Structures are given as C-alpha cells and as structure tokens.
Amino acid sequence: MSRPRILIVGAGFAGYRTARTLSRLTRGRAHITLLNPTDYFLYLPLLPQVAAGILEPRRVTVSLSDSLPDVRLVLGEAERIDLDDGTLRYTGPEGEEGSLSYDRLVLAAGSVNKLLPIPGVAEHAHGFRGLPEALYLRDHVTRQVELAASAEDPEACAARCTFVVVGAGYTGTEVAAHGQMFTDAQVRKHPLRQGMRPRWMLLDVAPRVLPEMDEKLSATADRVLRQRGVDVRMGTSVKEATHDGVVLTDGEFVETRTLVWCVGVRPDPLVESLGLPMEKGRLLVDPHLRVPGRPELFACGDVAAVPDLENPGSYTPMTAQHAWRHGKIAAENVAASLGLGGSRKPYRHRDLGFVVDLGGAKAAANPLGVTLSGVPAGAVTRGYHLAAMPGNRVRVAADWLLDAVLPRQAVQLGLVRSWSVPLDTSSPEVARVAGGPGRRADARSGPGAALAADTDDGGGPGRAGSPDEPAKGQPGSGTTQVRPGSAAARPRSEWETAKGRPLAGPPGSGHGQLRSEWETAKGRPLAGPPGSGHGELRSESETAKGRPAAETATAADTAGEPARSRPAGEAAQNQPGGEPARNQPGGEPAKNQPGGEPARNQPGGEPAKNQPGGEPAKNQPGGEPAKNQPAPAPPPHPPGPDHPAPGPVKRTDVPDDPDDFTKGDS
C-alpha cells in the first residue's frame, strides 16, 4: 500500500510547526512535502534586532533541511491549486515550473504587508516582513546617518536623520525603539556637523502605543520611547508620501528619506484564488482547522480564519503565538484523518502573556498576567525568545552578550537595493532580482510591486535616496527611471571609470561594457553571449587570420536578462555607451569609437589608451611616447548627413521592440 502524500504550503510559524509535528507523528508512514520560497524558517520577532545590528541575519533563521530531516523540501512559490484534481502548480526560484500532487493539503502561506490607499506609500515606503527588508533598512539607516554627517546643508542633514515609522503595534514599536538606539550609537562615534541628533517618529491612528496590549504595558512602552527621544504621535498617520518627505494627517510636512510601513498584515493572496468562503481575506475553517466541504484541505496561521472558542463569534488574531499553536493542532488532525494518529482536536488557546523588546535592558511584558517593566521585563523577554526559537539559541545568546560588551558594527553591505524590496509584494521573504524569473508576487500584486526602478536622483522617503547609491529605485523619485535590465545605461562610479571596469548589466541589456586595461592590451573579447548586443573585440592574430570573435558567456553574464538576439558583433540599438560596430569605414574593426571605451585622459580620468588607430595609444598628452604605432588613418569622407561619424550603428531593417524595455521586470 502506497504511503499518503501530505503537502504543506509555507514554512512560517504555522507551516514549520505542522511539518515538524507531522514528521514526528507519522514516523515515515507518509510522504511529507514542504513548499517554501526559502530554505529556512524565519523567527520574525527578532527581526528588529537584525535591522539594528544586534543579531547577524543567520541567527534568526533555522535551516529547514537540517531541522526537518524526514520532510522533502521543494523551493518555490505556489501559483495555482486545482482542488478537484488534487494538484498544485508552483514556480521555482530559477523560473522553472513544477507540479505536486497530494492527498492532504495544508495551507500555511502566511501574510504580507497590509496596504492602505494612501498616495505615494506603495512607491516610497518599505515594509518589515522579511529578512531582505531588515537588511535593506540596516544599510539604508547607516547610509543616511553617514551622509548626514558629511552634508553641508543643515536642512539636508535633518531630512536624512529623520526616520518615520507608521504603525505602533509590536513591529513598529520595536523598530522605532531599536532604531533610535542604533542611530544614537552611530552619532556618538561620528557626530553630525551641525550637532543634530537623529529623530525617529512613531505614528499611528490608534489612541495609544501597542493598543492590543494591556494599558499598563502600553504606558511602559510609551514612556521608554519618549525617554529615548522617539517622537510618538498617536492619532496621526501619513496622508501622502512624496519625493522629499511625508504629509501627515494633521497637515504637517516632514522632510525625510525613510518611511517604514508597519501598519499590519494581510493574508497571502494565494487563498483568494481558491473561490472558497472567506472572512476578511482569510480562509474560513472549522475549529479543527479543516475547510468545510473539503475534507482534504486544511488551513492554519494567518491565512485561516479560525473560530475563537474562548470568545464565540470571533476569530483568533493573526499573531505568531496563534500560528505556532495552529500548526500543532493542524498536524494532529491531518494525521488523524489519515489514520496515522489519535483523534481530532479542536483548537483552543489560553494567553500566556505578551512580551515587547524595547532594546537594551528595556522591555514590556506580562507573563501569566504579571505586569513587568525594566530589567526584569527584559530578562523575561529574552528568555522567552530563547525558549521559543527552534534553533540557534547559543548563537543568539552569544550575540546578545557581545552586543552588551562591544560596540556595534555600523557598515553598509549593499546587498539589498531599494527596488529589491517593494512594499506591495506577496513574497516579502524573497528579494527581487533584476532579470529574475517572474514571480507570483508581481503577477498578483498591485502597481507598487511592478515598479522596480533604480534612479540616480536624491531619493525619497523609504528609499535609498542618496548620491552614494548609483541605483535608486522607487517610482516618483525623479525624472529618470531605470528598470533593472532595461536599455538605459546606468551611471558609473569614479572607480569604474578610472579603471575601465565593465558596467554592471546583464547580457543583452544594452549597457555599454568597458574593458579593463589587461583586456584592452591583450585584445580579449568582452564578456557577453552571442547576440547580446555587446561588440566583441578580436586580438591581432585573430584579425589577421580572419577568425570570428569569441562567443562565450560566463555564468555571471547569463544570470541577468535574456539576450536580445542580435547578430554577434552588432552594436546595441540606440544604447548610450553601447559598444561600437566592428566594421566601420576604413576596413579595421572599430574598437574604440565614441560611445565605447572612455577616454582616459579626459578631465578626472587617466591618459587615453584606446583612441582610433589600433593598439592603445600611449602618446596622449601626459602619457608615454607611442611605441611604433601607425598614425591613425583619416576618415575617407568628412562627417555629414551622407557620411556619419563612426559610432554605434542602428539597424533599420529590424523595428524596435518596445517590449524589450520591460523584459525581466517581473
């Protein structure tokens, strides 16, 4: 007899607990498959400490393969569920599609950022639901403080040092509390020139901080925040987010470059596609976490509207505590439905208390109904997290100890860009990659998720709005919008220009690619697959023998956008900075026409090494005498309408394809 197949969608608190419990209950008598976009379980309550530089990112993650040895892990995102056929279609991390069959399906897809119809928020704000968002916020805050320290304009300094957090629940309160301590520590080591202090604002339409908690705990958190210098404004929210700041509901305009959106969560949109009864976006289930009329379908966590038997007529809230407990009951009931366990159990709960980490030794907690504050609350809070984490306890405790005795490291890693973590996405746990495969997040989310541009202007709230970041990425940030993988050339840093390093850009994207000195001297081909649109240079021996240019592609080249299928050696169409055509008038391959290698003896550069005439010219002003180089041949005709100057050639036999400018944006 074949073993039953159990499929679990999502590895958050509910999905991870379901898989772990089922693995223990079935003891190999069932095939258990876990579908998740990442290979780790994220302990979300400690994410603010990652953003504040207290914990390293891997400390709050637990490997699924290591901790669930009897569970098959499939990396991907669910796209479509056929309930009648018992199959699920998914998309893998590299764009591949697959299908999974099941006898029992457990939906535990979790939640995503909650959006409100406020102008500019989707374009300028960032959420706080995944590890990429925490890493981005840590880099962004560090960068803003460093830029503020070097700013000459007091207004620009104040704008960069103002950080607005919307939402005074658990997440928003902890982000503001830890953020104020983080930036204060940076300023102590590198004081601002104007003697300013970083300003954190916490906004919420609710009448008090942490409205879901006891009033005593709320008062404790409010007092700690204000003592630290956080500008707490209750009954106030954002009316509009703009390029330069935010407009508050009381009419005040606050100049800022940072807008953190923590107003709450909404269920993953996947459940909406099932066409089953819903309750405020959540799938209706019975007390046994089974969907009525679908004996093979279970749901738990944030996607499930679970009846609260302790409060008839209501549903359990979307919290990590309830999701963790849902997972255990769901696993037991799934095993019971297959005859692999005991009897079914309804979900009942009893609150054991709440804890809120306010940074340092400060916290607010009420374990078993006992209200605590200060150091005792801090000890209880950290003890609770260590007990609740399914792994990495020793590493987390070690990081806490080191943070208590050593200064924090405030450096920018630059691993996550602004456009990689859009607010409107159904996959906050996965950072967007330029040229990556299309994702369910982009297909089903609103316009904010589709806007993944990187611009070079001053930035805006919640974005990487600073001159140090070549790619700036949110819509509404300026007149120039560059999508990842589009045909627009990105600006080069001074280092890249001086060294002649290749511009970052996937093959076929139209970005001109510069050669290093070594490549120029040796005549090596530019990296780029055939048809990518990048001109390929040939060595002297290859030119003399009439050999074709090498057509090779490295792994780094093929990781980006698909090539636009141009003939090898043809110049990119209308691309600024693109590689020139290889056969200009004169018979020689045009290696360095205008638009190709930058002149190295221009203002701010180095002596030009690659002017027309073949080998790198070393007899430019300020350089070395040319070594047996032939004089450059004059053009056969003066430039004019009939004889244009040498440069990139635009094909007239192939029409422009406007779709090429948006490929790879999904």
XYZ file of C-alpha atoms in Angstrom:
666
model
C 0.000 0.000 0.000
C 1.381 3.380 -1.023
C 2.009 5.980 1.581
C -0.310 9.025 1.674
C 1.052 12.308 0.359
C 0.876 15.382 2.579
C 1.716 18.773 1.062
C 2.364 21.838 3.255
C 2.499 25.291 1.648
C 4.612 27.761 3.609
C 7.261 27.376 6.318
C 6.357 30.179 8.664
C 5.323 29.603 12.262
C 2.269 27.532 11.286
C 3.783 25.605 8.378
C 7.054 24.810 10.138
C 5.273 23.561 13.270
C 2.925 21.462 11.118
C 5.804 19.810 9.255
C 7.793 19.114 12.414
C 4.830 17.643 14.271
C 3.690 15.536 11.309
C 7.203 14.163 10.890
C 7.126 13.003 14.495
C 3.584 11.574 14.338
C 3.789 9.701 11.021
C 7.266 8.166 11.569
C 7.862 7.585 7.875
C 4.369 6.290 7.116
C 3.568 9.304 4.911
C 5.310 11.366 2.249
C 5.579 14.890 3.654
C 6.480 17.687 1.225
C 7.078 21.298 2.262
C 6.854 24.029 -0.410
C 8.531 27.314 0.544
C 10.330 30.140 -1.319
C 13.346 29.958 1.033
C 15.254 27.117 2.656
C 14.869 28.496 6.171
C 12.328 29.226 8.856
C 12.454 32.877 9.956
C 11.981 33.744 13.620
C 10.190 37.004 12.899
C 10.059 38.545 16.441
C 13.828 39.097 16.449
C 13.916 40.782 13.041
C 14.142 44.333 14.527
C 17.388 43.302 16.209
C 18.785 42.315 12.808
C 17.924 45.759 11.442
C 19.598 47.363 14.473
C 22.816 45.408 14.057
C 22.460 43.365 17.255
C 21.996 39.963 15.609
C 23.528 38.625 12.449
C 20.917 37.635 9.818
C 21.540 33.894 10.040
C 20.884 33.920 13.783
C 17.137 34.347 13.215
C 16.932 31.624 10.568
C 16.681 27.861 11.003
C 17.601 25.507 8.155
C 14.577 23.517 7.011
C 16.640 20.630 5.657
C 18.647 20.258 8.867
C 15.747 20.571 11.296
C 13.216 18.567 9.222
C 15.221 15.541 8.031
C 12.164 13.415 7.150
C 10.453 16.168 5.158
C 11.061 16.770 1.459
C 11.769 20.454 0.806
C 10.727 21.967 -2.527
C 11.849 25.539 -3.192
C 9.209 27.570 -4.981
C 6.063 29.640 -4.778
C 2.572 28.244 -5.233
C 0.873 29.579 -8.346
C -2.356 27.630 -8.767
C -4.186 24.957 -6.826
C -6.561 22.526 -8.520
C -8.707 21.276 -5.659
C -10.681 18.832 -7.797
C -7.576 17.243 -9.325
C -5.516 17.347 -6.114
C -2.520 19.106 -7.689
C -0.599 22.304 -7.058
C 1.403 24.220 -9.653
C 4.437 26.160 -8.484
C 7.313 28.236 -9.835
C 10.857 27.540 -8.695
C 13.496 30.112 -7.767
C 15.022 30.000 -11.258
C 11.737 30.236 -13.146
C 11.174 26.534 -13.634
C 7.613 25.274 -13.269
C 6.522 22.145 -11.467
C 3.529 20.267 -10.158
C 2.912 18.490 -6.853
C 0.137 16.011 -6.072
C -1.330 15.489 -2.632
C -3.828 13.559 -0.585
C -3.858 16.192 2.167
C -3.059 19.862 1.649
C -2.185 22.247 4.482
C -2.232 25.935 3.543
C 0.065 27.966 5.791
C 1.248 30.623 3.344
C 1.380 33.353 5.979
C 0.831 37.071 5.433
C 2.190 40.066 3.541
C 2.341 43.809 4.119
C -1.015 45.497 4.562
C -1.568 48.368 2.146
C -3.812 51.390 2.500
C -4.988 53.678 -0.328
C -2.572 56.472 0.594
C -0.884 58.274 -2.327
C 2.808 57.549 -2.666
C 3.073 54.870 0.022
C 3.483 51.909 -2.345
C 6.232 53.786 -4.189
C 8.168 55.330 -1.303
C 7.693 53.093 1.735
C 9.208 49.757 2.712
C 7.692 47.047 4.867
C 9.199 44.872 7.551
C 8.060 41.307 6.950
C 11.170 39.551 5.682
C 14.907 39.268 6.082
C 15.686 41.241 2.891
C 13.684 44.206 4.228
C 15.569 44.132 7.535
C 18.934 44.035 5.745
C 17.890 46.882 3.477
C 16.737 49.015 6.410
C 20.000 48.475 8.302
C 22.065 49.560 5.302
C 19.744 52.443 4.478
C 19.736 53.881 8.005
C 23.519 53.567 8.244
C 23.932 55.319 4.910
C 21.625 58.172 5.798
C 23.482 58.895 9.037
C 26.839 58.806 7.257
C 25.621 61.132 4.504
C 24.100 63.463 7.076
C 27.442 63.688 8.860
C 29.098 64.954 5.670
C 26.245 67.189 4.493
C 26.908 70.933 4.374
C 23.235 71.906 4.218
C 21.520 71.742 7.643
C 18.143 71.013 6.018
C 19.527 68.066 4.061
C 21.204 66.779 7.219
C 17.941 66.979 9.173
C 15.989 65.209 6.402
C 18.436 62.320 6.250
C 18.401 61.960 10.031
C 14.599 61.788 10.237
C 13.093 58.294 10.200
C 9.307 57.821 10.099
C 7.712 54.559 11.271
C 3.981 54.124 10.650
C 2.216 51.660 12.933
C 2.622 51.437 16.712
C 1.959 47.726 17.069
C 4.547 45.122 18.049
C 6.735 45.515 14.975
C 6.595 49.294 14.623
C 7.246 49.903 18.314
C 10.275 47.603 18.360
C 11.665 49.062 15.116
C 11.443 52.609 16.481
C 12.903 51.647 19.873
C 15.859 49.751 18.431
C 16.348 52.252 15.610
C 16.752 55.218 17.961
C 19.427 53.373 19.938
C 21.190 52.283 16.745
C 21.439 55.775 15.241
C 22.374 57.390 18.566
C 25.310 54.975 18.825
C 26.437 55.928 15.311
C 26.280 59.650 16.052
C 28.282 59.247 19.253
C 31.165 57.832 17.221
C 30.718 60.237 14.285
C 28.921 63.391 15.471
C 26.877 65.363 12.991
C 28.473 68.636 11.956
C 25.505 70.715 12.982
C 25.286 68.996 16.350
C 21.955 67.433 15.399
C 20.535 64.193 16.737
C 18.737 61.516 14.712
C 14.980 61.805 15.000
C 12.657 58.817 14.950
C 8.899 59.346 14.617
C 6.288 56.709 15.507
C 2.834 57.358 14.057
C -0.474 55.565 14.500
C -4.151 56.425 14.294
C -4.735 54.449 17.499
C -5.073 56.381 20.768
C -2.028 54.706 22.374
C 1.063 52.659 21.665
C 0.500 48.881 21.498
C -3.310 49.190 21.548
C -3.727 45.391 21.562
C -1.907 45.072 24.885
C -2.774 45.920 28.461
C -2.817 49.647 29.224
C -0.007 49.279 31.772
C 2.266 47.673 29.190
C 1.266 50.315 26.673
C 2.159 53.069 29.125
C 5.516 51.417 29.843
C 6.422 51.234 26.157
C 5.299 54.830 25.578
C 7.440 56.085 28.466
C 10.557 54.232 27.306
C 10.183 55.508 23.751
C 9.786 59.129 24.803
C 12.738 58.912 27.209
C 14.898 57.743 24.315
C 13.814 60.692 22.213
C 11.325 58.996 19.886
C 8.662 61.424 18.664
C 5.498 59.428 19.457
C 2.358 60.827 17.811
C -0.871 58.965 18.397
C -3.979 59.790 16.390
C -1.720 60.800 13.489
C -0.735 58.985 10.326
C 0.539 59.645 6.820
C -1.732 61.420 4.358
C 0.670 61.334 1.427
C 4.230 60.206 0.741
C 6.256 62.325 -1.669
C 9.733 62.502 -3.094
C 11.037 64.717 -0.292
C 9.034 63.571 2.720
C 5.593 62.773 4.070
C 2.466 64.821 4.639
C 0.828 63.959 7.962
C -2.903 63.841 8.564
C -2.630 66.987 10.702
C -1.216 68.869 7.697
C 2.439 68.955 8.762
C 5.079 68.146 6.157
C 8.052 66.167 7.473
C 11.174 66.041 5.335
C 12.617 62.528 5.432
C 14.328 59.896 3.333
C 12.946 56.931 5.278
C 9.391 55.631 5.597
C 8.931 52.254 7.313
C 5.459 50.736 6.912
C 4.358 48.601 9.886
C 0.597 49.133 9.868
C -0.231 45.441 9.945
C -0.500 42.420 7.681
C -2.963 40.831 5.297
C -3.295 37.143 4.349
C -1.295 35.876 1.418
C -3.347 36.493 -1.755
C -2.962 32.832 -2.761
C -6.086 31.821 -0.834
C -8.225 34.305 -2.754
C -7.815 32.249 -5.928
C -9.495 29.166 -4.432
C -13.015 30.554 -4.636
C -13.884 29.303 -1.137
C -15.690 31.178 1.660
C -13.535 33.930 3.141
C -13.573 36.167 6.194
C -11.674 39.441 5.698
C -9.246 37.824 3.292
C -8.776 34.688 5.382
C -9.994 31.214 4.504
C -12.863 30.066 6.712
C -12.138 26.833 8.591
C -13.882 24.890 11.350
C -12.416 24.527 14.881
C -10.444 21.509 13.604
C -8.737 23.762 11.017
C -10.398 21.908 8.132
C -12.121 23.757 5.283
C -15.859 22.881 5.288
C -16.797 20.702 2.306
C -13.149 19.909 1.571
C -12.014 17.043 3.822
C -8.564 17.005 2.202
C -7.890 20.728 2.748
C -6.618 22.282 5.993
C -5.514 25.855 6.690
C -3.711 27.447 9.617
C -1.786 30.560 10.551
C -2.505 33.983 9.087
C -4.377 32.655 6.029
C -7.008 30.900 8.167
C -9.991 32.414 9.968
C -10.036 30.052 12.963
C -13.041 30.320 15.298
C -12.064 31.514 18.766
C -13.828 29.066 21.070
C -12.888 31.203 24.076
C -14.700 34.199 22.526
C -17.640 32.873 20.497
C -18.390 34.828 17.353
C -14.808 35.995 16.826
C -11.687 34.606 15.202
C -8.177 34.179 16.530
C -5.908 37.153 15.733
C -3.053 36.973 13.244
C -0.143 36.590 15.659
C 2.909 34.346 15.785
C 1.704 32.720 19.004
C -1.555 31.572 17.436
C 0.164 30.457 14.211
C 2.616 28.308 16.189
C -0.238 26.646 18.087
C -2.322 26.247 14.914
C 0.495 24.215 13.385
C 0.468 21.642 16.154
C -3.322 21.096 16.039
C -3.353 21.020 12.228
C -0.676 18.307 12.180
C -2.523 16.184 14.706
C -5.802 16.477 12.791
C -4.173 15.706 9.442
C -2.583 12.586 10.901
C -5.918 11.577 12.441
C -7.699 11.989 9.087
C -5.239 9.506 7.549
C -5.482 7.043 10.405
C -1.889 7.740 11.463
C -2.583 9.364 14.815
C -5.137 9.866 17.559
C -8.493 11.565 17.405
C -9.256 15.022 16.060
C -8.876 18.008 18.374
C -10.442 21.475 18.182
C -8.222 24.493 18.525
C -8.398 26.151 21.935
C -5.936 28.581 23.406
C -5.092 30.382 26.597
C -2.991 33.509 26.526
C 0.257 33.129 28.432
C 1.159 36.800 28.127
C 2.980 39.101 25.742
C 6.497 40.468 25.505
C 7.829 43.510 23.644
C 11.588 44.087 23.343
C 12.405 47.816 23.573
C 16.161 47.467 23.211
C 18.948 47.283 25.756
C 17.632 46.162 29.124
C 14.210 47.693 28.473
C 11.091 45.710 27.672
C 7.406 45.409 28.462
C 5.996 42.009 29.432
C 3.102 40.400 31.287
C 3.951 36.686 31.673
C 0.953 34.794 33.089
C -0.751 38.137 33.651
C 2.019 39.651 35.796
C 2.942 43.117 34.519
C 6.690 43.729 34.332
C 8.911 46.553 33.105
C 12.577 47.497 33.093
C 15.318 44.916 33.621
C 13.004 42.091 34.843
C 10.859 42.501 31.743
C 13.970 42.480 29.567
C 15.185 39.231 31.135
C 11.775 37.580 30.693
C 11.544 38.770 27.088
C 14.899 37.372 26.047
C 14.326 34.164 27.976
C 11.012 33.707 26.193
C 12.611 34.162 22.763
C 15.377 31.684 23.532
C 12.818 29.124 24.647
C 10.549 29.703 21.633
C 13.255 29.554 18.962
C 13.571 26.114 17.323
C 17.324 26.561 16.856
C 20.366 28.875 17.093
C 19.823 29.545 20.796
C 23.518 29.531 21.686
C 24.429 31.794 18.776
C 21.687 34.276 19.628
C 22.733 34.372 23.276
C 26.359 34.891 22.212
C 25.397 37.835 20.002
C 23.467 39.398 22.877
C 26.481 39.028 25.148
C 28.837 40.542 22.583
C 26.472 43.441 21.978
C 26.480 44.187 25.704
C 30.284 44.483 25.925
C 31.366 45.572 22.415
C 30.309 48.466 20.169
C 28.078 47.597 17.234
C 29.426 47.472 13.718
C 27.711 50.042 11.524
C 28.729 49.348 7.936
C 26.880 49.212 4.641
C 27.000 45.848 2.934
C 24.912 46.979 -0.034
C 23.459 43.507 -0.547
C 19.813 44.612 -0.902
C 18.745 47.577 -3.017
C 15.625 49.657 -2.652
C 13.905 48.203 -5.718
C 14.579 44.666 -4.444
C 12.126 45.040 -1.548
C 8.930 46.693 -2.838
C 6.165 47.245 -0.341
C 3.448 45.733 -2.499
C 4.525 42.110 -2.886
C 3.180 38.731 -1.858
C 6.723 37.415 -1.293
C 8.391 39.699 1.281
C 10.722 36.872 2.266
C 12.388 36.921 -1.175
C 14.325 39.909 -2.517
C 13.618 40.755 -6.136
C 16.483 40.187 -8.552
C 16.967 42.127 -11.775
C 16.282 39.822 -14.673
C 14.995 37.083 -12.395
C 12.046 34.844 -13.236
C 8.527 36.143 -12.983
C 7.001 35.643 -9.580
C 3.514 35.238 -8.227
C 4.169 38.384 -6.192
C 4.361 40.571 -9.253
C 1.588 38.870 -11.157
C -0.996 39.266 -8.436
C 0.004 42.332 -6.510
C -0.736 45.959 -7.228
C 1.195 48.588 -9.132
C 3.667 49.189 -6.348
C 5.207 45.738 -6.794
C 5.701 46.187 -10.503
C 7.697 49.375 -10.063
C 11.268 48.233 -9.614
C 13.253 51.150 -10.982
C 16.654 52.373 -9.897
C 17.207 56.103 -10.357
C 20.117 58.378 -9.709
C 18.438 61.314 -8.056
C 18.365 62.393 -4.465
C 15.965 59.755 -3.231
C 12.750 59.860 -1.307
C 11.159 58.523 1.824
C 11.792 54.902 2.423
C 14.154 54.632 -0.497
C 17.850 54.552 -0.942
C 17.780 58.230 -1.713
C 21.412 59.143 -1.562
C 24.085 60.088 -4.052
C 26.292 57.231 -2.943
C 23.931 54.671 -4.403
C 24.051 54.583 -8.198
C 20.797 52.660 -8.427
C 17.967 54.350 -6.699
C 14.957 52.548 -7.442
C 11.497 53.675 -6.488
C 8.998 55.356 -8.761
C 8.360 59.007 -8.261
C 11.942 59.634 -7.275
C 12.895 61.791 -10.207
C 12.699 62.308 -13.912
C 14.896 59.371 -14.848
C 13.539 55.909 -14.139
C 15.717 52.928 -14.978
C 14.271 49.480 -14.659
C 16.662 46.649 -13.854
C 17.696 45.114 -17.134
C 16.309 47.963 -19.232
C 18.124 49.571 -22.142
C 19.196 52.653 -20.214
C 22.814 52.827 -19.187
C 23.445 53.237 -15.509
C 25.881 55.866 -14.207
C 29.415 54.748 -13.450
C 31.324 55.372 -10.296
C 34.657 57.194 -10.442
C 36.452 53.947 -9.655
C 34.787 52.139 -12.529
C 35.529 54.963 -14.946
C 39.146 55.239 -13.897
C 39.836 51.528 -14.062
C 37.790 50.789 -17.161
C 35.871 48.068 -15.353
C 32.751 46.662 -17.019
C 29.469 48.236 -16.176
C 27.075 46.074 -14.203
C 24.470 44.899 -16.621
C 23.139 41.594 -17.866
C 23.854 40.462 -21.391
C 21.513 41.957 -23.894
C 20.505 44.797 -21.616
C 22.111 47.400 -23.800
C 24.559 48.634 -21.199
C 27.918 49.570 -22.704
C 30.582 47.333 -21.199
C 34.032 48.745 -20.549
C 37.210 46.719 -20.703
C 39.924 46.518 -18.137
C 43.462 47.571 -19.005
C 44.505 43.933 -19.256
C 41.656 43.086 -21.622
C 42.406 46.120 -23.769
C 46.096 45.319 -24.013
C 45.520 41.660 -24.825
C 42.618 42.201 -27.203
C 40.406 39.848 -25.210
C 36.710 39.720 -26.077
C 34.158 41.411 -23.906
C 32.090 39.114 -21.733
C 28.777 38.554 -23.429
C 26.934 35.740 -25.143
C 26.273 35.694 -28.866
C 23.571 38.106 -29.826
C 23.796 40.089 -26.634
C 24.432 43.303 -28.466
C 27.862 43.918 -26.962
C 30.632 44.401 -29.535
C 33.253 41.655 -29.249
C 36.899 42.586 -29.820
C 39.389 40.329 -31.535
C 43.074 40.003 -30.921
C 45.573 40.978 -33.624
C 46.235 37.374 -34.531
C 42.522 36.652 -34.850
C 42.041 39.752 -37.003
C 44.918 38.839 -39.265
C 43.712 35.275 -39.704
C 40.108 36.288 -40.246
C 38.838 34.319 -37.307
C 35.473 35.236 -35.819
C 35.302 36.878 -32.445
C 34.988 34.537 -29.483
C 31.421 33.979 -28.473
C 31.485 32.872 -24.904
C 29.291 33.624 -21.958
C 30.234 33.432 -18.345
C 27.889 32.334 -15.579
C 27.764 35.888 -14.307
C 26.650 37.126 -17.730
C 23.853 34.621 -18.135
C 22.438 35.329 -14.695
C 20.759 38.527 -15.858
C 18.417 39.486 -18.686
C 17.998 37.275 -21.742
C 19.961 38.345 -24.801
C 18.090 40.341 -27.382
C 19.189 38.024 -30.179
C 21.266 40.447 -32.198
C 23.843 39.094 -34.597
C 27.231 38.684 -32.983
C 29.329 41.797 -33.201
C 26.443 44.161 -33.931
C 26.106 47.266 -31.848
C 23.231 47.673 -29.414
C 20.440 49.774 -30.822
C 20.251 53.321 -29.522
C 22.030 52.474 -26.318
C 24.067 55.220 -24.742
C 27.533 53.987 -24.083
C 26.971 50.873 -26.183
C 29.850 49.077 -27.927
C 30.548 50.455 -31.438
C 30.044 48.422 -34.586
C 33.019 46.321 -35.548
C 33.198 47.252 -39.227
C 33.254 50.996 -39.754
C 34.654 52.705 -42.857
C 38.364 52.082 -43.132
C 38.294 48.300 -43.068
C 39.552 47.921 -39.496
C 37.312 46.711 -36.659
C 36.214 49.833 -34.811
C 37.417 49.159 -31.302
C 37.091 52.472 -29.604
C 34.780 54.829 -31.378
C 32.755 57.456 -29.484
C 30.476 55.627 -27.098
C 32.934 52.814 -26.435
C 35.932 52.848 -24.112
C 36.096 56.113 -22.183
C 38.987 58.396 -22.986
C 41.399 58.008 -20.136
C 42.954 61.449 -20.411
C 39.744 63.335 -20.013
C 39.239 65.624 -17.015
C 39.278 63.439 -13.931
C 40.399 60.342 -15.798
C 43.681 58.753 -16.905
C 45.646 59.097 -20.164
C 43.599 57.817 -23.093
C 44.762 54.392 -24.116
C 42.325 53.480 -26.864
C 41.879 56.176 -29.472
C 41.224 55.237 -33.119
C 44.297 53.750 -34.666
C 44.562 50.184 -33.371
C 46.652 49.461 -30.277
C 46.211 51.550 -27.135
C 47.831 54.898 -27.833
C 50.376 55.838 -25.228
C 51.384 59.128 -26.801
C 48.484 61.085 -25.453
C 49.150 64.286 -23.503
C 50.692 63.339 -20.188
C 51.295 59.750 -21.245
C 54.271 57.822 -22.673
C 55.605 58.046 -26.220
C 53.878 55.776 -28.692
C 55.845 52.627 -29.481
C 55.831 52.022 -33.220
C 52.172 52.769 -33.602
C 50.936 53.733 -37.071
C 49.342 57.118 -37.460
C 45.576 56.960 -37.384
C 44.114 56.975 -40.875
C 41.794 59.887 -41.613
C 38.199 59.047 -42.424
C 37.534 58.638 -46.141
C 34.856 61.319 -46.062
C 34.146 64.137 -43.654
C 31.246 63.521 -41.347
C 27.985 64.712 -42.728
C 24.443 63.610 -43.467
C 25.645 61.083 -46.058
C 28.724 60.040 -44.147
C 28.014 59.984 -40.430
C 30.831 59.870 -37.933
C 31.908 56.412 -36.803
C 29.919 55.148 -33.827
C 27.118 52.779 -32.873
C 25.064 51.715 -35.890
C 21.292 51.478 -35.629
C 19.692 48.797 -37.740
C 16.850 49.967 -39.948
C 15.740 46.545 -41.132
C 14.547 45.473 -37.682
C 11.893 47.577 -35.918
C 12.355 48.482 -32.275
C 10.583 46.160 -29.913
C 9.140 48.223 -27.069
C 8.624 45.054 -25.021
C 12.401 44.665 -24.681
C 12.477 47.582 -22.263
C 10.350 45.776 -19.721
C 11.547 42.184 -20.017
C 12.839 40.713 -16.811
C 10.950 43.147 -14.611
C 8.632 40.569 -13.196
